[in-house]
């Protein structure tokens, strides 16, 4: 249990620091960062899979068109999520990006209702309603919907939905997604190189090249730690820990990047945080109530 919490906290802590990484390579266009992230991630993951001797799943997956199609869809959603997040960080929208991951759990609940036909409890309906009020307030206050947050929340929610029913575990699944994306990323980087626009080659800073190459382990290591933690701790605990990342990102946006955070905007965040608090409290209460009922039933047998 303690080891699982440590793995999960380290994963969320790393994700919380992502704005620092993308800000450090702000000279690189977001789409080029995305391409390098795909290329170096596959290289790193290939090394991990080779070291662990875990390649036997690939030929079997390639013989299953439906599985391949599901991972093509998840790869597209992951690419969209990555691109919007990178663009947001490098264009002064770290706080908006953090909001996307604050609302993501509620998006997951809504997708479960609409797609998986899961039943929602009263507390979950109330939490969704409160969060919708918060989004509506932010929309009215800004004069437009919080597009960045909504796109990030929806794309990552859709990605999570596809991976929930995926045939592969975290390491193999991410590896297969990067294999799918690799040809496009490689073609784009080659095109940039031919036209003399490859920042990796042209940058006068060696630090930029090292940071782009580091995209592989920076992407994969937190995911592997998350997978290791998720196997060892209850989902309720994992759900509470996951808010570490967007909280860190929001604080970085306010304190380090000096983004605007007016009292009106804070009010919208507080409404959404209240919805998350209700959602978490309702989940914990339901879990404890179920466990108590099961224990009482066991005593009567």
PDB file of C-alpha atoms in Angstrom:
ATOM      1  CA  UNK A   1       0.000   0.000   0.000  1.00  0.00           C
ATOM      2  CA  UNK A   2       2.728   2.494   1.004  1.00  0.00           C
ATOM      3  CA  UNK A   3       4.832   1.560  -2.033  1.00  0.00           C
ATOM      4  CA  UNK A   4       1.811   2.041  -4.292  1.00  0.00           C
ATOM      5  CA  UNK A   5       1.105   5.485  -2.841  1.00  0.00           C
ATOM      6  CA  UNK A   6       4.763   6.449  -3.364  1.00  0.00           C
ATOM      7  CA  UNK A   7       4.665   5.356  -7.029  1.00  0.00           C
ATOM      8  CA  UNK A   8       1.399   7.230  -7.636  1.00  0.00           C
ATOM      9  CA  UNK A   9       2.563  10.414  -5.888  1.00  0.00           C
ATOM     10  CA  UNK A  10       5.805  10.406  -7.898  1.00  0.00           C
ATOM     11  CA  UNK A  11       3.855   9.976 -11.147  1.00  0.00           C
ATOM     12  CA  UNK A  12       1.440  12.816 -10.394  1.00  0.00           C
ATOM     13  CA  UNK A  13       4.310  14.991  -9.143  1.00  0.00           C
ATOM     14  CA  UNK A  14       6.163  14.507 -12.433  1.00  0.00           C
ATOM     15  CA  UNK A  15       3.026  15.370 -14.418  1.00  0.00           C
ATOM     16  CA  UNK A  16       2.559  18.438 -12.246  1.00  0.00           C
ATOM     17  CA  UNK A  17       5.994  19.682 -13.340  1.00  0.00           C
ATOM     18  CA  UNK A  18       5.274  19.254 -17.070  1.00  0.00           C
ATOM     19  CA  UNK A  19       4.690  23.015 -17.625  1.00  0.00           C
ATOM     20  CA  UNK A  20       8.317  23.632 -16.615  1.00  0.00           C
ATOM     21  CA  UNK A  21       9.531  21.161 -19.229  1.00  0.00           C
ATOM     22  CA  UNK A  22       7.428  22.493 -22.097  1.00  0.00           C
ATOM     23  CA  UNK A  23       8.197  26.083 -21.124  1.00  0.00           C
ATOM     24  CA  UNK A  24      11.928  25.261 -21.244  1.00  0.00           C
ATOM     25  CA  UNK A  25      11.591  24.267 -24.925  1.00  0.00           C
ATOM     26  CA  UNK A  26       9.246  27.114 -25.770  1.00  0.00           C
ATOM     27  CA  UNK A  27      11.383  27.985 -28.829  1.00  0.00           C
ATOM     28  CA  UNK A  28      10.200  24.753 -30.475  1.00  0.00           C
ATOM     29  CA  UNK A  29       6.774  24.864 -32.212  1.00  0.00           C
ATOM     30  CA  UNK A  30       4.162  22.731 -30.392  1.00  0.00           C
ATOM     31  CA  UNK A  31       3.612  20.360 -33.325  1.00  0.00           C
ATOM     32  CA  UNK A  32       7.362  19.715 -33.559  1.00  0.00           C
ATOM     33  CA  UNK A  33       7.533  19.040 -29.818  1.00  0.00           C
ATOM     34  CA  UNK A  34       4.686  16.589 -30.307  1.00  0.00           C
ATOM     35  CA  UNK A  35       6.518  14.807 -33.135  1.00  0.00           C
ATOM     36  CA  UNK A  36       9.716  14.492 -31.095  1.00  0.00           C
ATOM     37  CA  UNK A  37       7.713  13.296 -28.103  1.00  0.00           C
ATOM     38  CA  UNK A  38       6.360  10.445 -30.241  1.00  0.00           C
ATOM     39  CA  UNK A  39       9.758   9.549 -31.723  1.00  0.00           C
ATOM     40  CA  UNK A  40      11.768   9.557 -28.515  1.00  0.00           C
ATOM     41  CA  UNK A  41       8.969   7.882 -26.549  1.00  0.00           C
ATOM     42  CA  UNK A  42       8.973   4.942 -28.940  1.00  0.00           C
ATOM     43  CA  UNK A  43      12.750   4.645 -28.719  1.00  0.00           C
ATOM     44  CA  UNK A  44      12.655   4.641 -24.922  1.00  0.00           C
ATOM     45  CA  UNK A  45       9.719   2.228 -24.762  1.00  0.00           C
ATOM     46  CA  UNK A  46      11.404  -0.094 -27.272  1.00  0.00           C
ATOM     47  CA  UNK A  47      14.449  -0.230 -25.016  1.00  0.00           C
ATOM     48  CA  UNK A  48      12.264  -1.021 -21.995  1.00  0.00           C
ATOM     49  CA  UNK A  49      10.332  -3.730 -23.850  1.00  0.00           C
ATOM     50  CA  UNK A  50      13.561  -5.263 -25.177  1.00  0.00           C
ATOM     51  CA  UNK A  51      15.148  -5.273 -21.725  1.00  0.00           C
ATOM     52  CA  UNK A  52      12.056  -6.995 -20.301  1.00  0.00           C
ATOM     53  CA  UNK A  53      11.575  -9.338 -23.274  1.00  0.00           C
ATOM     54  CA  UNK A  54       7.990  -8.160 -23.791  1.00  0.00           C
ATOM     55  CA  UNK A  55       7.539  -8.121 -27.578  1.00  0.00           C
ATOM     56  CA  UNK A  56       5.444 -11.264 -27.976  1.00  0.00           C
ATOM     57  CA  UNK A  57       2.169  -9.347 -27.726  1.00  0.00           C
ATOM     58  CA  UNK A  58       2.780  -7.308 -30.899  1.00  0.00           C
ATOM     59  CA  UNK A  59       2.270  -9.985 -33.645  1.00  0.00           C
ATOM     60  CA  UNK A  60      -0.878 -11.196 -31.900  1.00  0.00           C
ATOM     61  CA  UNK A  61      -2.341  -7.671 -31.697  1.00  0.00           C
ATOM     62  CA  UNK A  62      -1.609  -6.990 -35.376  1.00  0.00           C
ATOM     63  CA  UNK A  63      -3.809  -9.973 -36.284  1.00  0.00           C
ATOM     64  CA  UNK A  64      -6.819  -8.349 -34.569  1.00  0.00           C
ATOM     65  CA  UNK A  65      -8.219  -5.482 -36.690  1.00  0.00           C
ATOM     66  CA  UNK A  66     -10.724  -4.371 -34.047  1.00  0.00           C
ATOM     67  CA  UNK A  67      -7.980  -4.035 -31.426  1.00  0.00           C
ATOM     68  CA  UNK A  68      -5.806  -2.119 -33.884  1.00  0.00           C
ATOM     69  CA  UNK A  69      -8.734   0.202 -34.704  1.00  0.00           C
ATOM     70  CA  UNK A  70      -9.371   0.917 -31.019  1.00  0.00           C
ATOM     71  CA  UNK A  71      -5.733   1.859 -30.504  1.00  0.00           C
ATOM     72  CA  UNK A  72      -5.743   4.052 -33.613  1.00  0.00           C
ATOM     73  CA  UNK A  73      -8.658   5.934 -32.021  1.00  0.00           C
ATOM     74  CA  UNK A  74      -6.908   6.201 -28.640  1.00  0.00           C
ATOM     75  CA  UNK A  75      -3.707   7.354 -30.375  1.00  0.00           C
ATOM     76  CA  UNK A  76      -5.639  10.138 -32.125  1.00  0.00           C
ATOM     77  CA  UNK A  77      -7.188  11.287 -28.842  1.00  0.00           C
ATOM     78  CA  UNK A  78      -3.818  11.135 -27.078  1.00  0.00           C
ATOM     79  CA  UNK A  79      -2.215  13.170 -29.876  1.00  0.00           C
ATOM     80  CA  UNK A  80      -4.942  15.814 -29.664  1.00  0.00           C
ATOM     81  CA  UNK A  81      -4.572  15.980 -25.877  1.00  0.00           C
ATOM     82  CA  UNK A  82      -0.797  16.283 -26.026  1.00  0.00           C
ATOM     83  CA  UNK A  83      -0.878  18.957 -28.743  1.00  0.00           C
ATOM     84  CA  UNK A  84      -3.462  21.158 -27.010  1.00  0.00           C
ATOM     85  CA  UNK A  85      -1.631  20.842 -23.689  1.00  0.00           C
ATOM     86  CA  UNK A  86       1.745  21.761 -25.208  1.00  0.00           C
ATOM     87  CA  UNK A  87       0.198  24.687 -27.081  1.00  0.00           C
ATOM     88  CA  UNK A  88      -1.572  25.881 -23.930  1.00  0.00           C
ATOM     89  CA  UNK A  89       1.593  25.841 -21.809  1.00  0.00           C
ATOM     90  CA  UNK A  90       3.682  27.614 -24.444  1.00  0.00           C
ATOM     91  CA  UNK A  91       1.025  30.269 -25.034  1.00  0.00           C
ATOM     92  CA  UNK A  92       0.347  31.315 -21.452  1.00  0.00           C
ATOM     93  CA  UNK A  93      -2.644  29.103 -20.637  1.00  0.00           C
ATOM     94  CA  UNK A  94      -1.254  26.834 -17.909  1.00  0.00           C
ATOM     95  CA  UNK A  95      -4.190  27.621 -15.593  1.00  0.00           C
ATOM     96  CA  UNK A  96      -6.705  26.762 -18.332  1.00  0.00           C
ATOM     97  CA  UNK A  97      -4.852  23.489 -18.915  1.00  0.00           C
ATOM     98  CA  UNK A  98      -4.971  22.644 -15.202  1.00  0.00           C
ATOM     99  CA  UNK A  99      -8.739  23.224 -15.222  1.00  0.00           C
ATOM    100  CA  UNK A 100      -9.065  20.563 -17.919  1.00  0.00           C
ATOM    101  CA  UNK A 101      -7.594  17.945 -15.612  1.00  0.00           C
ATOM    102  CA  UNK A 102      -9.654  19.143 -12.653  1.00  0.00           C
ATOM    103  CA  UNK A 103     -12.867  18.475 -14.600  1.00  0.00           C
ATOM    104  CA  UNK A 104     -11.586  15.242 -16.181  1.00  0.00           C
ATOM    105  CA  UNK A 105     -12.961  12.914 -13.437  1.00  0.00           C
ATOM    106  CA  UNK A 106     -16.425  14.405 -13.908  1.00  0.00           C
ATOM    107  CA  UNK A 107     -16.078  13.978 -17.685  1.00  0.00           C
ATOM    108  CA  UNK A 108     -15.255  10.321 -17.001  1.00  0.00           C
ATOM    109  CA  UNK A 109     -18.464   9.931 -14.997  1.00  0.00           C
ATOM    110  CA  UNK A 110     -20.488  11.544 -17.791  1.00  0.00           C
ATOM    111  CA  UNK A 111     -18.887   9.335 -20.463  1.00  0.00           C
ATOM    112  CA  UNK A 112     -19.626   6.291 -18.341  1.00  0.00           C
ATOM    113  CA  UNK A 113     -23.292   7.331 -18.299  1.00  0.00           C
ATOM    114  CA  UNK A 114     -23.549   8.110 -22.014  1.00  0.00           C
ATOM    115  CA  UNK A 115     -21.310   5.404 -23.492  1.00  0.00           C
ATOM    116  CA  UNK A 116     -21.119   2.555 -20.996  1.00  0.00           C
ATOM    117  CA  UNK A 117     -24.707   3.078 -19.773  1.00  0.00           C
ATOM    118  CA  UNK A 118     -23.516   3.165 -16.177  1.00  0.00           C
ATOM    119  CA  UNK A 119     -25.985   4.381 -13.571  1.00  0.00           C
ATOM    120  CA  UNK A 120     -25.136   7.574 -11.724  1.00  0.00           C
ATOM    121  CA  UNK A 121     -25.894   8.062  -8.077  1.00  0.00           C
ATOM    122  CA  UNK A 122     -27.645  11.173  -6.809  1.00  0.00           C
ATOM    123  CA  UNK A 123     -24.423  12.625  -5.396  1.00  0.00           C
ATOM    124  CA  UNK A 124     -22.695  12.206  -8.757  1.00  0.00           C
ATOM    125  CA  UNK A 125     -25.550  13.998 -10.544  1.00  0.00           C
ATOM    126  CA  UNK A 126     -25.294  16.876  -8.070  1.00  0.00           C
ATOM    127  CA  UNK A 127     -21.489  17.056  -8.561  1.00  0.00           C
ATOM    128  CA  UNK A 128     -21.912  17.151 -12.350  1.00  0.00           C
ATOM    129  CA  UNK A 129     -24.516  19.897 -12.002  1.00  0.00           C
ATOM    130  CA  UNK A 130     -22.303  22.018  -9.743  1.00  0.00           C
ATOM    131  CA  UNK A 131     -19.348  21.603 -12.106  1.00  0.00           C
ATOM    132  CA  UNK A 132     -21.550  22.638 -15.034  1.00  0.00           C
ATOM    133  CA  UNK A 133     -22.455  25.792 -13.100  1.00  0.00           C
ATOM    134  CA  UNK A 134     -18.757  26.504 -12.614  1.00  0.00           C
ATOM    135  CA  UNK A 135     -18.038  26.066 -16.335  1.00  0.00           C
ATOM    136  CA  UNK A 136     -21.046  28.264 -17.172  1.00  0.00           C
ATOM    137  CA  UNK A 137     -19.750  30.983 -14.827  1.00  0.00           C
ATOM    138  CA  UNK A 138     -16.266  30.851 -16.405  1.00  0.00           C
ATOM    139  CA  UNK A 139     -17.875  31.031 -19.848  1.00  0.00           C
ATOM    140  CA  UNK A 140     -19.946  34.084 -18.905  1.00  0.00           C
ATOM    141  CA  UNK A 141     -17.049  35.769 -17.134  1.00  0.00           C
ATOM    142  CA  UNK A 142     -14.608  35.251 -20.060  1.00  0.00           C
ATOM    143  CA  UNK A 143     -17.147  35.810 -22.821  1.00  0.00           C
ATOM    144  CA  UNK A 144     -16.458  32.376 -24.313  1.00  0.00           C
ATOM    145  CA  UNK A 145     -16.376  28.750 -23.135  1.00  0.00           C
ATOM    146  CA  UNK A 146     -13.098  27.512 -21.575  1.00  0.00           C
ATOM    147  CA  UNK A 147     -12.192  25.696 -24.803  1.00  0.00           C
ATOM    148  CA  UNK A 148      -8.739  24.557 -23.713  1.00  0.00           C
ATOM    149  CA  UNK A 149     -10.007  22.997 -20.491  1.00  0.00           C
ATOM    150  CA  UNK A 150     -12.977  21.355 -22.210  1.00  0.00           C
ATOM    151  CA  UNK A 151     -10.863  19.914 -25.043  1.00  0.00           C
ATOM    152  CA  UNK A 152      -8.282  18.550 -22.601  1.00  0.00           C
ATOM    153  CA  UNK A 153     -10.933  17.095 -20.289  1.00  0.00           C
ATOM    154  CA  UNK A 154     -12.923  15.498 -23.120  1.00  0.00           C
ATOM    155  CA  UNK A 155      -9.961  14.112 -25.087  1.00  0.00           C
ATOM    156  CA  UNK A 156      -8.332  12.624 -21.994  1.00  0.00           C
ATOM    157  CA  UNK A 157     -11.692  11.307 -20.812  1.00  0.00           C
ATOM    158  CA  UNK A 158     -12.266   9.663 -24.200  1.00  0.00           C
ATOM    159  CA  UNK A 159      -8.735   8.270 -24.126  1.00  0.00           C
ATOM    160  CA  UNK A 160      -9.315   6.832 -20.675  1.00  0.00           C
ATOM    161  CA  UNK A 161     -12.592   5.309 -21.835  1.00  0.00           C
ATOM    162  CA  UNK A 162     -10.880   3.500 -24.712  1.00  0.00           C
ATOM    163  CA  UNK A 163      -8.010   2.327 -22.521  1.00  0.00           C
ATOM    164  CA  UNK A 164     -10.464   1.112 -19.866  1.00  0.00           C
ATOM    165  CA  UNK A 165     -11.585  -1.634 -22.243  1.00  0.00           C
ATOM    166  CA  UNK A 166      -8.258  -2.015 -24.076  1.00  0.00           C
ATOM    167  CA  UNK A 167      -6.671  -5.401 -24.657  1.00  0.00           C
ATOM    168  CA  UNK A 168      -3.196  -4.240 -23.602  1.00  0.00           C
ATOM    169  CA  UNK A 169      -1.672  -3.079 -20.324  1.00  0.00           C
ATOM    170  CA  UNK A 170      -0.205   0.408 -19.837  1.00  0.00           C
ATOM    171  CA  UNK A 171       3.329  -0.269 -21.149  1.00  0.00           C
ATOM    172  CA  UNK A 172       2.270  -2.301 -24.157  1.00  0.00           C
ATOM    173  CA  UNK A 173      -0.666   0.008 -24.893  1.00  0.00           C
ATOM    174  CA  UNK A 174       1.425   3.182 -24.908  1.00  0.00           C
ATOM    175  CA  UNK A 175       4.067   1.415 -26.993  1.00  0.00           C
ATOM    176  CA  UNK A 176       1.493   0.354 -29.589  1.00  0.00           C
ATOM    177  CA  UNK A 177       0.036   3.863 -29.724  1.00  0.00           C
ATOM    178  CA  UNK A 178       3.489   5.331 -30.363  1.00  0.00           C
ATOM    179  CA  UNK A 179       4.139   2.664 -33.010  1.00  0.00           C
ATOM    180  CA  UNK A 180       0.952   3.826 -34.759  1.00  0.00           C
ATOM    181  CA  UNK A 181       1.984   7.483 -34.511  1.00  0.00           C
ATOM    182  CA  UNK A 182       5.663   6.927 -35.341  1.00  0.00           C
ATOM    183  CA  UNK A 183       5.414   7.031 -39.192  1.00  0.00           C
ATOM    184  CA  UNK A 184       3.572  10.370 -39.150  1.00  0.00           C
ATOM    185  CA  UNK A 185       5.980  11.863 -36.618  1.00  0.00           C
ATOM    186  CA  UNK A 186       9.025  10.623 -38.539  1.00  0.00           C
ATOM    187  CA  UNK A 187       7.659  11.907 -41.859  1.00  0.00           C
ATOM    188  CA  UNK A 188       7.036  15.338 -40.336  1.00  0.00           C
ATOM    189  CA  UNK A 189      10.526  15.566 -38.802  1.00  0.00           C
ATOM    190  CA  UNK A 190      12.099  14.453 -42.114  1.00  0.00           C
ATOM    191  CA  UNK A 191      10.031  17.111 -43.929  1.00  0.00           C
ATOM    192  CA  UNK A 192      11.259  19.752 -41.474  1.00  0.00           C
ATOM    193  CA  UNK A 193      14.846  18.601 -41.980  1.00  0.00           C
ATOM    194  CA  UNK A 194      14.583  18.739 -45.795  1.00  0.00           C
ATOM    195  CA  UNK A 195      13.222  22.284 -45.587  1.00  0.00           C
ATOM    196  CA  UNK A 196      15.800  23.395 -43.026  1.00  0.00           C
ATOM    197  CA  UNK A 197      13.235  23.922 -40.260  1.00  0.00           C
ATOM    198  CA  UNK A 198      14.166  21.123 -37.845  1.00  0.00           C
ATOM    199  CA  UNK A 199      14.752  22.876 -34.527  1.00  0.00           C
ATOM    200  CA  UNK A 200      16.585  19.820 -33.184  1.00  0.00           C
ATOM    201  CA  UNK A 201      19.253  20.363 -35.857  1.00  0.00           C
ATOM    202  CA  UNK A 202      19.132  24.138 -36.187  1.00  0.00           C
ATOM    203  CA  UNK A 203      18.911  25.194 -32.551  1.00  0.00           C
ATOM    204  CA  UNK A 204      22.038  26.940 -31.253  1.00  0.00           C
ATOM    205  CA  UNK A 205      21.353  25.492 -27.803  1.00  0.00           C
ATOM    206  CA  UNK A 206      22.506  21.969 -26.958  1.00  0.00           C
ATOM    207  CA  UNK A 207      20.103  22.090 -24.012  1.00  0.00           C
ATOM    208  CA  UNK A 208      17.151  22.205 -26.430  1.00  0.00           C
ATOM    209  CA  UNK A 209      18.374  19.066 -28.196  1.00  0.00           C
ATOM    210  CA  UNK A 210      18.866  17.239 -24.896  1.00  0.00           C
ATOM    211  CA  UNK A 211      15.427  18.285 -23.659  1.00  0.00           C
ATOM    212  CA  UNK A 212      13.752  17.085 -26.868  1.00  0.00           C
ATOM    213  CA  UNK A 213      15.562  13.745 -26.610  1.00  0.00           C
ATOM    214  CA  UNK A 214      14.466  13.521 -22.975  1.00  0.00           C
ATOM    215  CA  UNK A 215      10.816  13.545 -24.114  1.00  0.00           C
ATOM    216  CA  UNK A 216      10.924   9.744 -24.236  1.00  0.00           C
ATOM    217  CA  UNK A 217      11.665   8.982 -20.579  1.00  0.00           C
ATOM    218  CA  UNK A 218       9.791  12.103 -19.430  1.00  0.00           C
ATOM    219  CA  UNK A 219       6.661  10.732 -21.125  1.00  0.00           C
ATOM    220  CA  UNK A 220       7.032   7.050 -20.261  1.00  0.00           C
ATOM    221  CA  UNK A 221       8.475   6.952 -16.730  1.00  0.00           C
ATOM    222  CA  UNK A 222       5.538   8.717 -14.989  1.00  0.00           C
ATOM    223  CA  UNK A 223       3.116   6.459 -16.846  1.00  0.00           C
ATOM    224  CA  UNK A 224       4.984   3.339 -15.708  1.00  0.00           C
ATOM    225  CA  UNK A 225       5.049   4.618 -12.107  1.00  0.00           C
ATOM    226  CA  UNK A 226       1.319   5.383 -12.354  1.00  0.00           C
ATOM    227  CA  UNK A 227       0.612   1.848 -13.590  1.00  0.00           C
ATOM    228  CA  UNK A 228       2.703   0.373 -10.769  1.00  0.00           C
ATOM    229  CA  UNK A 229       0.887   2.491  -8.191  1.00  0.00           C
ATOM    230  CA  UNK A 230      -2.569   1.803  -9.594  1.00  0.00           C
ATOM    231  CA  UNK A 231      -2.045  -1.945  -9.143  1.00  0.00           C
ATOM    232  CA  UNK A 232      -1.221  -1.536  -5.445  1.00  0.00           C
ATOM    233  CA  UNK A 233      -3.743   0.975  -4.066  1.00  0.00           C
ATOM    234  CA  UNK A 234      -7.555   1.349  -4.119  1.00  0.00           C
ATOM    235  CA  UNK A 235      -9.123   3.477  -6.849  1.00  0.00           C
ATOM    236  CA  UNK A 236     -10.539   5.844  -4.209  1.00  0.00           C
ATOM    237  CA  UNK A 237      -7.020   6.661  -2.996  1.00  0.00           C
ATOM    238  CA  UNK A 238      -5.744   6.968  -6.568  1.00  0.00           C
ATOM    239  CA  UNK A 239      -8.607   9.328  -7.371  1.00  0.00           C
ATOM    240  CA  UNK A 240      -7.703  11.652  -4.515  1.00  0.00           C
ATOM    241  CA  UNK A 241      -4.005  11.673  -5.401  1.00  0.00           C
ATOM    242  CA  UNK A 242      -4.661  12.559  -9.045  1.00  0.00           C
ATOM    243  CA  UNK A 243      -5.536  16.159  -8.139  1.00  0.00           C
ATOM    244  CA  UNK A 244      -1.901  16.751  -7.171  1.00  0.00           C
ATOM    245  CA  UNK A 245      -0.967  17.330 -10.853  1.00  0.00           C
ATOM    246  CA  UNK A 246      -3.506  20.018 -11.831  1.00  0.00           C
ATOM    247  CA  UNK A 247      -3.014  21.749  -8.458  1.00  0.00           C
ATOM    248  CA  UNK A 248       0.726  21.997  -9.086  1.00  0.00           C
ATOM    249  CA  UNK A 249       0.126  23.180 -12.653  1.00  0.00           C
ATOM    250  CA  UNK A 250      -2.300  25.859 -11.496  1.00  0.00           C
ATOM    251  CA  UNK A 251       0.140  27.111  -8.853  1.00  0.00           C
ATOM    252  CA  UNK A 252       2.934  27.235 -11.435  1.00  0.00           C
ATOM    253  CA  UNK A 253       0.670  29.232 -13.745  1.00  0.00           C
ATOM    254  CA  UNK A 254      -0.105  31.770 -11.018  1.00  0.00           C
ATOM    255  CA  UNK A 255       3.205  32.055  -9.161  1.00  0.00           C
ATOM    256  CA  UNK A 256       5.864  31.288 -11.775  1.00  0.00           C
ATOM    257  CA  UNK A 257       4.301  32.232 -15.106  1.00  0.00           C
ATOM    258  CA  UNK A 258       2.253  35.119 -13.616  1.00  0.00           C
ATOM    259  CA  UNK A 259      -0.923  34.311 -15.522  1.00  0.00           C
ATOM    260  CA  UNK A 260      -4.055  36.312 -14.815  1.00  0.00           C
ATOM    261  CA  UNK A 261      -6.162  34.800 -12.032  1.00  0.00           C
ATOM    262  CA  UNK A 262      -8.870  37.327 -11.176  1.00  0.00           C
ATOM    263  CA  UNK A 263     -11.265  36.909  -8.232  1.00  0.00           C
ATOM    264  CA  UNK A 264     -14.050  36.177 -10.740  1.00  0.00           C
ATOM    265  CA  UNK A 265     -12.008  33.388 -12.292  1.00  0.00           C
ATOM    266  CA  UNK A 266     -11.102  32.049  -8.856  1.00  0.00           C
ATOM    267  CA  UNK A 267     -14.825  31.902  -8.040  1.00  0.00           C
ATOM    268  CA  UNK A 268     -15.386  29.604 -11.028  1.00  0.00           C
ATOM    269  CA  UNK A 269     -12.529  27.343  -9.926  1.00  0.00           C
ATOM    270  CA  UNK A 270     -13.937  27.216  -6.388  1.00  0.00           C
ATOM    271  CA  UNK A 271     -17.320  26.057  -7.718  1.00  0.00           C
ATOM    272  CA  UNK A 272     -15.616  23.278  -9.710  1.00  0.00           C
ATOM    273  CA  UNK A 273     -13.424  22.317  -6.739  1.00  0.00           C
ATOM    274  CA  UNK A 274     -16.594  22.095  -4.648  1.00  0.00           C
ATOM    275  CA  UNK A 275     -18.049  19.694  -7.224  1.00  0.00           C
ATOM    276  CA  UNK A 276     -14.894  17.588  -7.052  1.00  0.00           C
ATOM    277  CA  UNK A 277     -15.011  17.601  -3.249  1.00  0.00           C
ATOM    278  CA  UNK A 278     -18.612  16.413  -3.309  1.00  0.00           C
ATOM    279  CA  UNK A 279     -17.758  13.758  -5.910  1.00  0.00           C
ATOM    280  CA  UNK A 280     -14.859  12.419  -3.819  1.00  0.00           C
ATOM    281  CA  UNK A 281     -16.805  12.517  -0.536  1.00  0.00           C
ATOM    282  CA  UNK A 282     -19.776  10.726  -2.116  1.00  0.00           C
ATOM    283  CA  UNK A 283     -17.469   8.061  -3.529  1.00  0.00           C
ATOM    284  CA  UNK A 284     -15.740   7.460  -0.203  1.00  0.00           C
ATOM    285  CA  UNK A 285     -19.067   7.355   1.652  1.00  0.00           C
ATOM    286  CA  UNK A 286     -20.509   4.847  -0.827  1.00  0.00           C
ATOM    287  CA  UNK A 287     -17.375   2.677  -0.631  1.00  0.00           C
ATOM    288  CA  UNK A 288     -17.420   2.595   3.169  1.00  0.00           C
ATOM    289  CA  UNK A 289     -21.159   1.955   3.252  1.00  0.00           C
ATOM    290  CA  UNK A 290     -20.763  -0.983   0.844  1.00  0.00           C
ATOM    291  CA  UNK A 291     -17.847  -2.388   2.849  1.00  0.00           C
ATOM    292  CA  UNK A 292     -19.821  -2.072   6.097  1.00  0.00           C
ATOM    293  CA  UNK A 293     -22.818  -3.826   4.548  1.00  0.00           C
ATOM    294  CA  UNK A 294     -20.595  -6.636   3.256  1.00  0.00           C
ATOM    295  CA  UNK A 295     -18.976  -7.036   6.693  1.00  0.00           C
ATOM    296  CA  UNK A 296     -22.387  -7.156   8.382  1.00  0.00           C
ATOM    297  CA  UNK A 297     -23.603  -9.754   5.914  1.00  0.00           C
ATOM    298  CA  UNK A 298     -20.461 -11.839   6.532  1.00  0.00           C
ATOM    299  CA  UNK A 299     -21.097 -11.787  10.295  1.00  0.00           C
ATOM    300  CA  UNK A 300     -24.621 -13.119   9.879  1.00  0.00           C
ATOM    301  CA  UNK A 301     -23.465 -16.145   7.883  1.00  0.00           C
TER     302      UNK A 301
END
